[in-house]
């Protein structure tokens, strides 16, 4: 085994505590790779699953639940403001050097429920959520779009001018700078992206280049598997190293199952370590803090708060769940496209954005493509022989309805969401457009994510894609964008948290993730999540500083106490 | 492509070898234990969905065992009620030749999918695949979704295996090594050149349309 990959510039130098201090579940990562340790933070900054002991109690200024686009940004801001921050993360800390192209390994490592999270409705469909340090930023495409002006105008009208285009501009700019949001370099662009852009050009459609959060992306196209080069600036390689450098600590593989509420105030969280082999709860752990920041995503944040009956003034907790569902078109070309090489989504077709429709390519590894081909056995094998000729592309449709997150029977989480008849018409229109583009560029046939619709080989077949022939239940949808459920607002009668991200009815508890969104935004949400989280963290840091004069800072070791069970 | 030693040697490891990852010590969750009946049912559904008899397709017992392992690990990671639902689904699909014979007599019969003994096993596998595919297009949404879920679980695992990817002419590792090396070069102050661009070129792509 050779030396581990070192990517320089601090990227890839993120801490990777790997195993139990007792060595019961594994040895040193560096030792395993046969090389000396790289620059790691002090070991007591990161406590992983087997290291948790029953009865452990940690103390800090702020405990942040979650390390994704919102949690990591908020935690880094708070830590850099001099506050003592502890992150609690249900997943593990997987360094860039551990990422691989294999789904069988990646899905259990990085995805909640190994990628099987379901949204229940007229068309039950899959939702992807990260469950690792870095959260969904580790497995997303890295698109950095600000919400359209019309969305921010509505936010300003609902909440106040701070949430309008001008009010949020400094926060967006800061997030974009922190995450290195920029266009792609030419050598990272693969054949599928060029084809989509040229197809759009021929049809006279607008095609915009994405700004993506990357530092020298070279088009490995493993965004959804964890970026193997470390180029994608997920919070794993951006905000988390900053937070750790500022003295934050992380408790990983620790599942929070409740808030500590005393005297009507939130004073911490409690949870249980996750056993690596059985995924069952083990050691009970508590973190006491002056403030709690909930940032575990639109589903998990709502479920956590619902356990405590908060959000009562408005009854909105768990509601306003929006998802930007998308549907796929798998096109097969006569020539090899090698769409698996090159960055995911160099650009997007935005000709129909005013109608709430965005088109883009989104190629995946063979395991994902096989699931998109409606064939089995030898027929699937025959189709997969042309993997190199395939382009997976998708349509993203802006929500016109919303769902709800609740606790379901038998301990299930129960996020419900249904597209409307209008959405169905939008999807079918968008899929016809996407097929037109592929036919324009010479595709031989297409598979659509519509159950019961066989392959499309001729443009005339697109006429069958109408709402009177296709039912909502036939749509095989998917979403990586989960938003709403803990709506931010100016009025406790219509929202769950105030403009500072604080729960209206639970002092000491703040929210800093996608669940804050007052409305759907119609674009990839990462940069908006980060901008809102920075705002929440700025105000919280100021509040805590004012309360004590100056936030104390002590050594990581002295700040934790372990209480025997 | 850049030569020299691999900058990320663990990329070569097969998923089933990653019980403990060399870079972070992470351990793969234990596969979900299944009863004998369910276990046979899962094996039967896997067999029905794999390309048994297709030229060049790796479908040996070891490959089927690797798919079985991946599905069981997924079951472990799922929310428990959903995992139990998927296990029940495998049992129902295993019995599909019996209950589906009512409306697809040619494809049905008094047997389970996992019954692979005797002459004509390969032909039966092909019929079983056709049967499940027919179910995935049927008018009953719940049944359609069920087959789609099983297909996703099994085919995702199968086409993720390195030997299967090689058999369809796909090997991601040289590309990934090349890109990792390129980024290292760029971070050290190098500049990307035409040789670093991913093919096909813009000119080639432009020529594809309107053939």
XYZ file of C-alpha atoms in Angstrom:
776
model
C 0.000 0.000 0.000
C 1.490 3.325 -1.030
C 1.359 6.643 0.718
C -1.979 8.361 1.166
C -2.996 11.080 -1.182
C -2.034 14.571 -0.125
C -3.806 17.317 -1.964
C -1.938 20.292 -0.571
C -3.301 23.722 0.306
C -4.892 22.232 3.360
C -7.487 20.497 1.217
C -7.680 16.867 2.171
C -5.941 17.630 5.429
C -9.202 17.444 7.251
C -9.041 15.455 10.468
C -9.811 11.795 10.151
C -10.022 10.065 13.464
C -10.716 6.611 12.479
C -11.411 4.199 15.212
C -11.821 3.503 18.822
C -9.108 4.725 21.101
C -8.962 1.158 22.312
C -8.186 0.012 18.804
C -11.066 -2.428 18.951
C -12.495 -1.470 15.613
C -9.580 -0.428 13.553
C -6.138 1.007 13.542
C -4.701 4.314 12.588
C -5.665 5.429 9.139
C -2.175 6.558 8.420
C -0.716 3.417 9.845
C -3.034 1.373 7.688
C -1.829 3.282 4.670
C 1.756 2.723 5.705
C 2.742 6.330 6.132
C 3.168 8.845 8.920
C 0.246 10.904 10.054
C -0.593 14.033 8.166
C -1.456 17.315 9.816
C -4.327 16.356 12.048
C -5.956 18.352 14.803
C -5.541 17.262 18.359
C -7.165 13.872 18.838
C -9.400 15.184 21.608
C -11.127 17.482 19.146
C -12.805 14.550 17.471
C -14.580 11.774 19.297
C -15.934 9.005 17.048
C -18.506 6.284 17.676
C -16.562 3.717 19.678
C -14.928 6.467 21.739
C -18.187 7.580 23.339
C -18.709 6.316 26.866
C -22.067 5.862 28.522
C -22.764 8.880 30.689
C -20.384 11.241 28.929
C -21.379 14.856 29.499
C -19.765 17.604 27.442
C -20.027 21.318 28.077
C -19.686 24.162 25.603
C -21.102 27.512 24.571
C -22.941 26.258 21.514
C -23.779 22.765 20.387
C -24.489 22.460 16.677
C -26.434 19.417 15.508
C -25.338 18.606 11.971
C -22.333 19.509 9.850
C -23.861 20.183 6.439
C -24.291 23.410 4.499
C -25.932 25.130 7.461
C -24.443 23.512 10.557
C -20.808 23.660 9.513
C -21.068 27.284 8.364
C -22.790 28.292 11.586
C -20.355 26.336 13.747
C -17.277 27.738 12.022
C -18.610 31.278 12.378
C -19.330 30.780 16.066
C -15.961 29.125 16.731
C -14.104 31.889 14.922
C -16.015 34.387 17.053
C -14.299 32.847 20.054
C -17.126 30.640 21.230
C -16.648 27.102 22.391
C -18.473 24.960 19.825
C -19.264 21.259 19.732
C -20.643 19.646 16.588
C -22.760 16.560 16.981
C -22.996 14.488 13.821
C -24.841 11.217 13.288
C -22.526 10.113 10.503
C -18.792 9.549 10.621
C -15.842 11.710 9.583
C -14.792 10.271 6.245
C -11.817 12.077 4.750
C -11.457 12.786 1.067
C -8.809 10.096 0.887
C -11.403 7.476 1.813
C -13.791 8.200 -1.064
C -14.111 5.637 -3.826
C -16.195 5.086 -6.952
C -18.100 2.120 -5.484
C -21.742 2.654 -4.573
C -21.904 -0.461 -2.393
C -19.404 1.161 -0.103
C -20.447 4.793 -0.509
C -24.171 4.514 0.098
C -23.875 2.980 3.596
C -21.009 5.327 4.463
C -22.279 8.682 3.299
C -26.056 8.497 2.776
C -28.885 8.438 5.296
C -30.628 5.063 5.134
C -28.047 4.074 2.466
C -29.983 6.251 0.030
C -33.407 4.684 0.660
C -35.163 7.623 2.327
C -38.708 7.794 0.969
C -41.157 10.645 0.566
C -44.694 9.287 0.706
C -47.447 10.552 -1.549
C -49.342 9.939 -4.793
C -45.962 9.073 -6.235
C -43.715 7.807 -3.456
C -40.147 8.662 -4.304
C -36.557 8.676 -3.084
C -34.798 11.560 -1.378
C -31.025 11.748 -0.939
C -29.558 13.104 2.277
C -25.980 12.994 3.425
C -25.237 11.357 6.754
C -21.578 12.076 7.366
C -19.416 15.004 8.386
C -20.191 17.518 5.658
C -23.765 16.254 5.340
C -25.382 16.564 1.938
C -22.611 18.864 0.705
C -20.418 15.759 0.454
C -22.828 14.072 -1.950
C -24.402 16.968 -3.857
C -23.494 18.422 -7.225
C -22.016 21.594 -5.756
C -24.205 24.092 -7.592
C -24.193 27.629 -6.210
C -27.192 29.548 -7.446
C -28.681 32.466 -5.573
C -32.479 32.453 -5.479
C -34.189 34.460 -8.213
C -34.970 38.102 -7.449
C -38.673 37.326 -7.398
C -38.188 34.826 -4.555
C -36.126 37.243 -2.489
C -38.654 39.990 -3.109
C -41.308 37.732 -1.637
C -39.078 36.976 1.368
C -38.521 40.685 1.905
C -42.256 41.304 1.780
C -42.952 38.506 4.257
C -40.127 39.025 6.720
C -38.384 42.316 6.110
C -35.816 44.024 3.906
C -32.937 42.047 5.443
C -34.214 39.053 3.499
C -34.432 40.824 0.168
C -31.841 40.812 -2.592
C -29.867 43.726 -1.165
C -30.191 42.589 2.420
C -28.867 39.102 1.769
C -26.261 40.122 -0.807
C -23.359 40.435 1.669
C -24.170 37.017 3.099
C -24.362 35.395 -0.312
C -21.076 37.028 -1.269
C -19.461 35.750 1.912
C -20.744 32.232 1.387
C -19.583 32.252 -2.223
C -16.154 33.427 -1.165
C -15.911 30.867 1.640
C -16.924 28.048 -0.668
C -15.013 29.257 -3.694
C -18.069 29.461 -5.951
C -16.910 29.935 -9.525
C -17.353 28.615 -13.057
C -15.619 25.467 -14.204
C -12.219 25.280 -15.844
C -12.418 23.983 -19.423
C -10.498 20.778 -18.815
C -13.161 19.573 -16.391
C -16.003 19.597 -18.915
C -17.048 16.285 -20.431
C -18.845 15.347 -23.622
C -22.307 15.226 -22.098
C -22.143 18.802 -20.885
C -20.842 20.057 -24.219
C -23.609 18.160 -25.931
C -26.309 19.659 -23.724
C -24.943 23.147 -24.286
C -24.749 22.710 -28.038
C -28.200 21.166 -28.178
C -29.589 24.173 -26.344
C -27.764 26.503 -28.685
C -29.206 24.814 -31.757
C -32.697 25.026 -30.355
C -32.202 28.665 -29.418
C -32.514 27.934 -25.708
C -30.674 29.733 -22.957
C -27.881 27.694 -21.380
C -26.162 29.167 -18.315
C -22.845 28.044 -16.890
C -23.102 27.011 -13.258
C -21.091 28.501 -10.495
C -19.962 25.579 -8.407
C -18.176 25.471 -5.076
C -14.846 24.074 -6.153
C -11.140 24.618 -6.013
C -9.591 23.333 -9.239
C -12.292 20.831 -10.118
C -10.897 18.517 -12.766
C -14.039 16.618 -13.703
C -13.582 13.359 -11.825
C -17.399 13.232 -11.686
C -17.640 11.596 -8.300
C -19.640 14.426 -6.737
C -22.383 12.117 -5.528
C -19.879 9.585 -4.184
C -17.738 12.091 -2.292
C -15.270 14.068 -4.405
C -12.175 11.872 -4.713
C -9.938 14.828 -5.577
C -11.121 17.095 -2.748
C -11.912 19.814 -5.285
C -15.564 20.182 -4.409
C -15.660 22.528 -1.479
C -18.071 20.577 0.643
C -18.173 21.657 4.256
C -15.964 18.633 4.978
C -13.053 20.445 3.339
C -14.119 24.071 3.833
C -16.013 25.104 6.946
C -15.234 22.084 9.098
C -11.431 22.460 8.939
C -11.893 26.170 9.712
C -14.062 25.358 12.685
C -11.609 22.776 13.977
C -8.721 25.187 13.520
C -10.675 27.665 15.655
C -10.942 25.090 18.434
C -14.309 23.485 17.767
C -14.824 19.872 18.700
C -16.829 17.185 16.908
C -18.688 14.227 18.349
C -19.381 11.947 15.420
C -21.506 8.822 15.058
C -23.711 10.269 17.762
C -27.446 10.339 17.057
C -29.290 13.148 18.846
C -32.680 11.981 20.056
C -33.784 14.860 22.238
C -33.202 18.364 23.495
C -32.467 19.137 27.131
C -35.068 21.651 28.249
C -34.915 23.130 31.717
C -37.040 25.974 33.032
C -38.522 26.452 29.586
C -35.095 26.966 28.022
C -33.084 24.711 25.749
C -29.808 23.930 27.520
C -28.376 21.074 25.505
C -28.946 17.868 23.622
C -28.874 14.210 24.440
C -28.278 11.275 22.204
C -26.710 7.900 21.751
C -23.640 6.644 19.987
C -24.328 4.611 16.868
C -22.854 1.121 16.866
C -20.926 0.753 13.618
C -21.870 -2.842 12.952
C -25.515 -2.903 13.995
C -26.357 0.822 13.668
C -28.190 0.466 16.972
C -27.928 3.014 19.768
C -25.286 2.384 22.379
C -23.636 4.787 24.876
C -25.840 7.653 26.094
C -24.203 11.059 25.826
C -25.291 14.564 26.771
C -23.977 17.940 25.625
C -24.786 20.985 27.786
C -24.627 24.387 26.140
C -25.741 27.983 26.370
C -27.357 27.664 22.976
C -28.368 24.835 20.665
C -28.252 25.157 16.888
C -30.380 22.583 15.079
C -29.059 21.974 11.573
C -29.866 18.418 10.606
C -31.899 19.079 7.492
C -35.542 19.646 6.691
C -36.694 16.193 7.747
C -34.544 15.477 10.789
C -34.702 18.998 12.255
C -38.481 18.943 12.144
C -38.661 15.448 13.640
C -36.344 16.435 16.485
C -38.360 19.530 17.359
C -41.675 17.694 16.997
C -40.606 15.396 19.844
C -40.795 18.370 22.157
C -44.066 19.847 21.041
C -42.559 23.181 20.095
C -43.752 25.327 17.209
C -47.202 25.455 18.748
C -47.998 29.137 18.248
C -48.260 28.707 14.509
C -48.793 24.987 14.135
C -46.392 25.252 11.196
C -43.658 22.952 12.456
C -43.207 20.131 9.948
C -45.357 21.870 7.351
C -44.291 23.766 4.203
C -42.063 20.864 3.203
C -40.814 21.494 -0.330
C -38.550 19.304 -2.398
C -37.843 20.464 -5.978
C -38.613 16.995 -7.307
C -36.837 15.930 -10.457
C -37.333 13.307 -13.116
C -34.793 11.639 -15.344
C -34.303 11.100 -19.042
C -31.644 8.551 -19.958
C -30.531 9.108 -23.565
C -28.510 6.629 -25.615
C -26.311 7.989 -28.408
C -24.794 6.181 -31.383
C -21.272 7.298 -30.429
C -19.519 6.934 -27.085
C -20.105 10.052 -24.992
C -18.263 8.867 -21.877
C -20.583 11.029 -19.810
C -19.116 9.543 -16.626
C -16.038 11.664 -17.276
C -16.356 15.372 -16.628
C -17.991 17.547 -14.074
C -21.582 17.028 -13.126
C -23.623 19.982 -14.403
C -21.231 22.394 -16.039
C -24.348 24.337 -16.903
C -28.120 24.225 -16.978
C -30.694 24.875 -19.687
C -32.595 27.809 -18.211
C -34.790 28.756 -21.124
C -37.853 27.661 -19.148
C -36.780 28.829 -15.724
C -39.527 31.440 -15.574
C -41.952 28.526 -15.867
C -40.203 26.758 -12.987
C -38.271 24.286 -15.145
C -34.522 23.650 -15.315
C -32.843 20.995 -17.494
C -29.383 19.546 -16.880
C -27.238 16.466 -17.297
C -26.503 14.398 -14.221
C -24.579 11.258 -15.135
C -23.961 8.577 -12.549
C -21.967 5.353 -12.188
C -23.247 2.110 -13.765
C -25.130 1.066 -10.621
C -27.307 4.145 -10.803
C -27.824 3.914 -14.541
C -28.877 0.266 -14.269
C -31.612 1.319 -11.859
C -32.815 3.865 -14.417
C -33.084 1.351 -17.257
C -36.495 -0.347 -17.068
C -35.107 -3.733 -17.967
C -34.108 -6.895 -16.138
C -31.886 -9.884 -16.795
C -30.396 -10.198 -20.261
C -32.341 -7.199 -21.566
C -30.768 -4.987 -18.900
C -27.371 -6.482 -19.715
C -27.815 -5.670 -23.393
C -28.770 -2.098 -22.544
C -25.841 -1.649 -20.162
C -23.379 -2.637 -22.886
C -23.940 0.908 -24.096
C -23.111 2.609 -20.820
C -20.457 4.681 -22.553
C -23.100 5.949 -24.986
C -25.519 7.087 -22.307
C -26.295 10.455 -20.814
C -28.414 10.715 -17.715
C -30.184 14.052 -17.717
C -32.870 15.482 -15.544
C -35.614 18.032 -15.197
C -36.019 20.003 -12.009
C -39.476 21.434 -11.391
C -40.187 24.146 -8.853
C -42.750 23.140 -6.260
C -46.294 24.432 -6.483
C -47.412 22.564 -3.384
C -45.896 21.524 -0.114
C -45.826 18.451 2.068
C -45.396 17.712 5.716
C -42.935 15.916 7.964
C -44.430 13.817 10.752
C -43.604 10.825 12.838
C -45.141 7.756 11.265
C -46.161 4.337 12.532
C -43.596 1.858 13.913
C -41.021 4.565 14.506
C -40.844 5.560 10.859
C -40.166 9.112 9.916
C -43.020 10.105 7.641
C -42.238 12.880 5.194
C -45.221 13.207 2.885
C -45.215 15.092 -0.354
C -47.262 14.857 -3.537
C -46.852 16.640 -6.782
C -49.958 18.320 -8.145
C -51.682 17.909 -11.495
C -50.041 21.149 -12.540
C -46.635 19.776 -11.538
C -47.331 16.657 -13.578
C -48.034 18.784 -16.636
C -44.802 20.681 -15.970
C -42.817 17.475 -15.690
C -44.199 16.102 -18.924
C -43.536 19.367 -20.735
C -39.997 19.448 -19.389
C -39.315 15.822 -20.299
C -40.584 16.404 -23.837
C -38.242 19.400 -24.122
C -35.320 17.379 -22.856
C -36.072 14.576 -25.301
C -36.253 17.146 -28.109
C -32.783 18.312 -27.186
C -31.413 14.783 -27.211
C -33.062 13.997 -30.547
C -31.645 17.239 -31.906
C -28.179 16.043 -30.950
C -28.675 12.629 -32.490
C -29.770 10.360 -29.621
C -31.093 6.995 -30.761
C -33.437 6.289 -27.901
C -34.422 7.415 -24.439
C -35.665 5.844 -21.242
C -37.899 8.054 -19.112
C -38.481 7.765 -15.393
C -42.158 7.115 -16.009
C -43.350 3.686 -15.053
C -45.129 1.936 -17.892
C -43.629 4.126 -20.633
C -41.299 2.105 -22.784
C -38.281 3.507 -24.557
C -38.726 6.520 -26.797
C -37.230 6.030 -30.264
C -38.973 8.720 -32.314
C -40.084 12.303 -31.609
C -43.645 11.313 -32.511
C -43.745 9.154 -29.377
C -43.370 12.272 -27.261
C -47.017 13.044 -28.001
C -48.006 10.329 -25.549
C -46.464 12.370 -22.736
C -49.604 14.243 -21.780
C -51.411 14.526 -18.440
C -54.445 12.711 -19.786
C -52.322 9.637 -20.517
C -49.845 9.668 -17.632
C -50.878 9.451 -13.994
C -48.961 11.007 -11.121
C -48.437 7.556 -9.624
C -46.440 6.572 -12.714
C -43.827 9.245 -12.120
C -40.567 7.894 -10.703
C -39.207 11.018 -9.071
C -36.189 11.807 -6.972
C -34.935 14.717 -4.957
C -31.738 15.816 -3.257
C -33.339 19.152 -2.211
C -35.313 19.024 1.023
C -36.469 22.382 2.382
C -39.014 24.118 4.595
C -40.644 22.531 7.702
C -39.261 25.033 10.269
C -40.265 28.183 8.467
C -38.547 31.443 9.304
C -40.751 34.518 9.568
C -41.621 37.748 11.256
C -44.886 36.582 12.771
C -45.168 33.766 15.343
C -48.634 33.010 14.011
C -47.270 31.956 10.626
C -43.706 30.803 11.286
C -41.711 28.607 13.660
C -38.558 30.669 14.106
C -37.929 34.399 14.130
C -35.675 36.361 11.804
C -32.660 35.457 13.950
C -33.400 31.754 13.565
C -34.556 31.399 17.196
C -37.608 29.296 17.958
C -40.485 31.513 18.931
C -41.411 29.288 21.854
C -38.137 27.730 22.995
C -35.437 30.168 24.124
C -31.904 28.949 23.550
C -32.797 26.894 20.483
C -31.871 28.078 16.993
C -32.231 26.599 13.528
C -29.673 26.978 10.724
C -30.442 24.747 7.772
C -32.722 24.311 4.757
C -35.737 23.904 6.987
C -35.720 27.699 7.480
C -36.804 28.464 3.913
C -40.044 30.454 3.937
C -40.831 29.382 0.357
C -39.333 27.150 -2.331
C -36.493 28.861 -4.169
C -36.452 27.089 -7.527
C -32.681 26.603 -7.577
C -30.114 24.357 -5.897
C -30.308 25.375 -2.239
C -26.782 25.036 -0.852
C -25.613 28.620 -1.043
C -28.923 29.911 0.333
C -28.722 27.518 3.265
C -25.201 28.705 4.002
C -26.126 32.377 3.708
C -29.028 31.997 6.153
C -26.863 29.956 8.531
C -24.191 32.655 8.523
C -26.856 35.194 9.420
C -28.140 33.059 12.292
C -24.589 32.476 13.561
C -23.597 36.156 13.359
C -26.540 37.166 15.494
C -26.138 34.321 17.932
C -22.447 35.095 18.385
C -23.320 38.698 19.099
C -26.016 37.688 21.587
C -23.708 35.342 23.489
C -20.882 37.869 23.501
C -23.180 40.539 24.893
C -24.415 38.156 27.570
C -20.980 37.413 28.949
C -18.808 40.244 27.787
C -16.417 37.836 26.172
C -16.716 34.197 25.293
C -14.334 32.066 27.334
C -11.871 29.745 25.703
C -10.343 26.814 27.475
C -8.475 23.756 26.326
C -10.491 21.008 24.681
C -9.437 18.494 27.286
C -10.536 20.569 30.228
C -13.909 21.251 28.763
C -15.197 17.660 28.695
C -16.013 15.482 31.600
C -16.736 11.819 31.485
C -19.221 10.595 34.022
C -19.172 6.841 34.649
C -22.488 5.134 34.024
C -3.099 9.797 -18.823
C -0.485 10.366 -16.173
C 1.853 7.517 -15.384
C 3.618 6.669 -12.160
C 2.353 5.117 -8.975
C -1.275 5.469 -8.048
C -1.894 8.431 -5.787
C -4.893 6.695 -4.254
C -4.133 2.992 -4.026
C -7.337 2.142 -2.133
C -9.326 2.949 -5.245
C -8.390 -0.536 -6.385
C -10.121 -2.208 -3.485
C -13.338 -4.005 -4.218
C -16.375 -3.037 -2.174
C -16.474 -6.381 -0.436
C -12.892 -5.855 0.736
C -13.797 -2.614 2.445
C -14.876 -4.164 5.693
C -12.445 -1.779 7.291
C -11.428 1.156 5.213
C -7.681 1.832 5.112
C -8.146 5.584 5.111
C -10.468 6.019 8.059
C -10.985 2.671 9.759
C -14.681 2.725 8.989
C -16.381 -0.647 9.149
C -19.140 -1.868 6.885
C -22.331 -2.541 8.858
C -23.098 -6.189 9.377
C -25.384 -7.629 6.713
C -28.961 -8.060 7.880
C -29.501 -11.617 9.140
C -32.311 -13.324 7.263
C -34.238 -16.497 7.976
C -33.697 -19.492 5.705
C -36.900 -18.912 3.721
C -36.277 -15.199 3.195
C -32.668 -15.854 2.388
C -33.636 -18.275 -0.369
C -36.232 -15.822 -1.620
C -33.653 -13.063 -1.882
C -31.319 -15.415 -3.752
C -34.155 -16.294 -6.119
C -35.031 -12.684 -6.880
C -31.360 -11.844 -7.394
C -31.005 -14.718 -9.822
C -34.124 -13.701 -11.722
C -32.847 -10.165 -12.152
C -29.272 -10.985 -13.166
C -28.367 -11.675 -16.816
C -28.167 -15.447 -16.476
C -27.012 -16.893 -19.775
C -25.907 -13.599 -21.312
C -22.555 -13.868 -23.071
C -19.764 -12.462 -20.940
C -21.965 -11.614 -17.956
C -20.403 -12.559 -14.601
C -23.168 -14.450 -12.850
C -21.239 -17.081 -10.928
C -22.099 -17.976 -7.350
C -19.454 -15.633 -5.935
C -20.889 -12.686 -7.860
C -24.395 -13.521 -6.690
C -23.067 -13.698 -3.135
C -21.563 -10.231 -3.493
C -24.913 -8.841 -4.638
C -26.598 -10.640 -1.753
C -24.128 -9.035 0.681
C -24.695 -5.536 -0.690
C -28.480 -5.909 -0.481
C -28.284 -7.151 3.102
C -26.055 -4.257 4.124
C -28.590 -1.891 2.557
C -31.350 -3.621 4.526
C -29.340 -3.016 7.696
C -29.063 0.693 6.904
C -32.737 1.195 6.078
C -35.358 2.279 8.568
C -36.321 -1.054 10.192
C -39.999 -1.084 9.167
C -39.027 -0.383 5.568
C -36.376 -3.092 5.682
C -38.964 -5.558 6.925
C -41.248 -4.459 4.092
C -38.517 -5.067 1.536
C -37.803 -8.507 2.974
C -41.493 -9.363 2.684
C -41.386 -8.078 -0.855
C -38.574 -10.475 -1.731
C -40.663 -13.356 -0.384
C -43.686 -12.274 -2.432
C -41.653 -11.844 -5.593
C -40.052 -15.234 -5.050
C -43.552 -16.681 -5.188
C -44.490 -14.601 -8.228
C -44.535 -17.527 -10.680
C -47.414 -18.966 -8.645
C -49.608 -15.941 -8.099
C -48.810 -14.244 -11.383
C -49.690 -17.368 -13.371
C -53.305 -16.219 -13.229
C -52.686 -13.434 -15.706
C -49.373 -14.490 -17.279
C -49.789 -18.270 -17.716
C -46.813 -18.559 -20.082
C -44.460 -17.097 -17.507
C -45.949 -18.609 -14.359
C -45.879 -22.058 -12.796
C -46.006 -23.938 -9.528
C -42.517 -23.044 -8.361
C -40.515 -20.354 -6.632
C -37.966 -18.141 -8.350
C -35.320 -19.721 -6.167
C -36.056 -23.185 -7.565
C -33.084 -23.404 -9.903
C -32.507 -27.137 -9.992
C -33.210 -29.419 -12.910
C -33.061 -29.060 -16.672
C -34.028 -25.817 -18.353
C -32.861 -23.660 -15.450
C -31.407 -21.042 -17.780
C -34.570 -20.773 -19.831
C -36.575 -20.516 -16.624
C -34.363 -17.652 -15.472
C -35.114 -15.790 -18.671
C -38.857 -16.350 -18.183
C -38.546 -15.182 -14.576
C -36.867 -11.981 -15.685
C -39.643 -11.430 -18.231
C -42.241 -12.077 -15.548
C -40.762 -9.535 -13.158
C -40.392 -7.046 -15.979
C -44.056 -7.551 -16.858
C -44.969 -6.890 -13.224
C -42.935 -3.679 -13.300
C -45.209 -2.417 -16.097
C -48.500 -3.670 -14.685
C -51.440 -1.410 -13.866
C -51.252 -1.818 -10.107
C -49.035 0.986 -8.822
C -48.009 -0.670 -5.562
C -46.810 -3.791 -7.370
C -45.016 -1.701 -9.963
C -43.251 0.273 -7.247
C -42.351 -2.938 -5.437
C -40.599 -4.437 -8.444
C -38.899 -1.114 -9.132
C -37.574 -1.042 -5.555
C -36.238 -4.591 -5.801
C -34.722 -3.865 -9.207
C -32.972 -0.774 -7.874
C -31.567 -2.628 -4.860
C -30.283 -5.590 -6.845
C -29.133 -4.083 -10.130
C -27.435 -1.167 -8.395
C -25.399 -3.684 -6.409
C -24.705 -5.901 -9.422
C -23.564 -3.192 -11.832
C -21.444 -1.683 -9.073
C -19.194 -4.744 -8.975
C -15.793 -4.193 -10.620
C -15.914 -7.475 -12.547
C -19.321 -6.547 -13.956
C -18.161 -3.055 -14.874
C -15.148 -4.500 -16.660
C -17.448 -6.872 -18.539
C -19.451 -3.929 -19.899
C -16.209 -2.193 -20.832
C -16.106 0.261 -17.963
C -13.164 0.942 -15.679
C -13.319 4.210 -13.738
C -9.948 3.897 -12.047
C -7.550 5.170 -14.746
C -9.751 8.233 -15.194
C -9.839 8.918 -11.473
C -6.086 8.496 -11.078
C -5.516 10.825 -14.005
C -7.808 13.473 -12.535
C -6.297 13.200 -9.055
C -2.833 13.623 -10.538
C -4.005 16.582 -12.649
C -5.424 18.367 -9.641
C -2.247 17.825 -7.685
C -0.356 19.355 -10.577
C -2.705 22.334 -10.728
C -2.465 22.926 -6.991
C 1.301 22.944 -7.309
C 1.082 25.777 -9.804
C 0.773 23.806 -13.032
C -1.513 24.778 -15.869
C -4.031 22.569 -17.620
C -3.423 22.049 -21.320
C -5.250 20.521 -24.269
C -4.080 17.055 -23.266
C -5.938 17.441 -19.992
C -9.279 18.086 -21.622
C -11.806 15.312 -21.385
C -12.836 13.802 -24.667
C -14.819 13.881 -26.797
C -13.839 17.341 -27.905
C -16.230 20.175 -28.530
C -15.695 19.739 -32.262
C -16.672 16.076 -32.121
C -19.766 16.853 -30.128
C -20.778 19.580 -32.523
C -20.640 17.076 -35.353
C -23.078 14.693 -33.681
C -26.268 16.635 -34.160
C -28.526 16.314 -37.204
C -26.840 13.270 -38.640
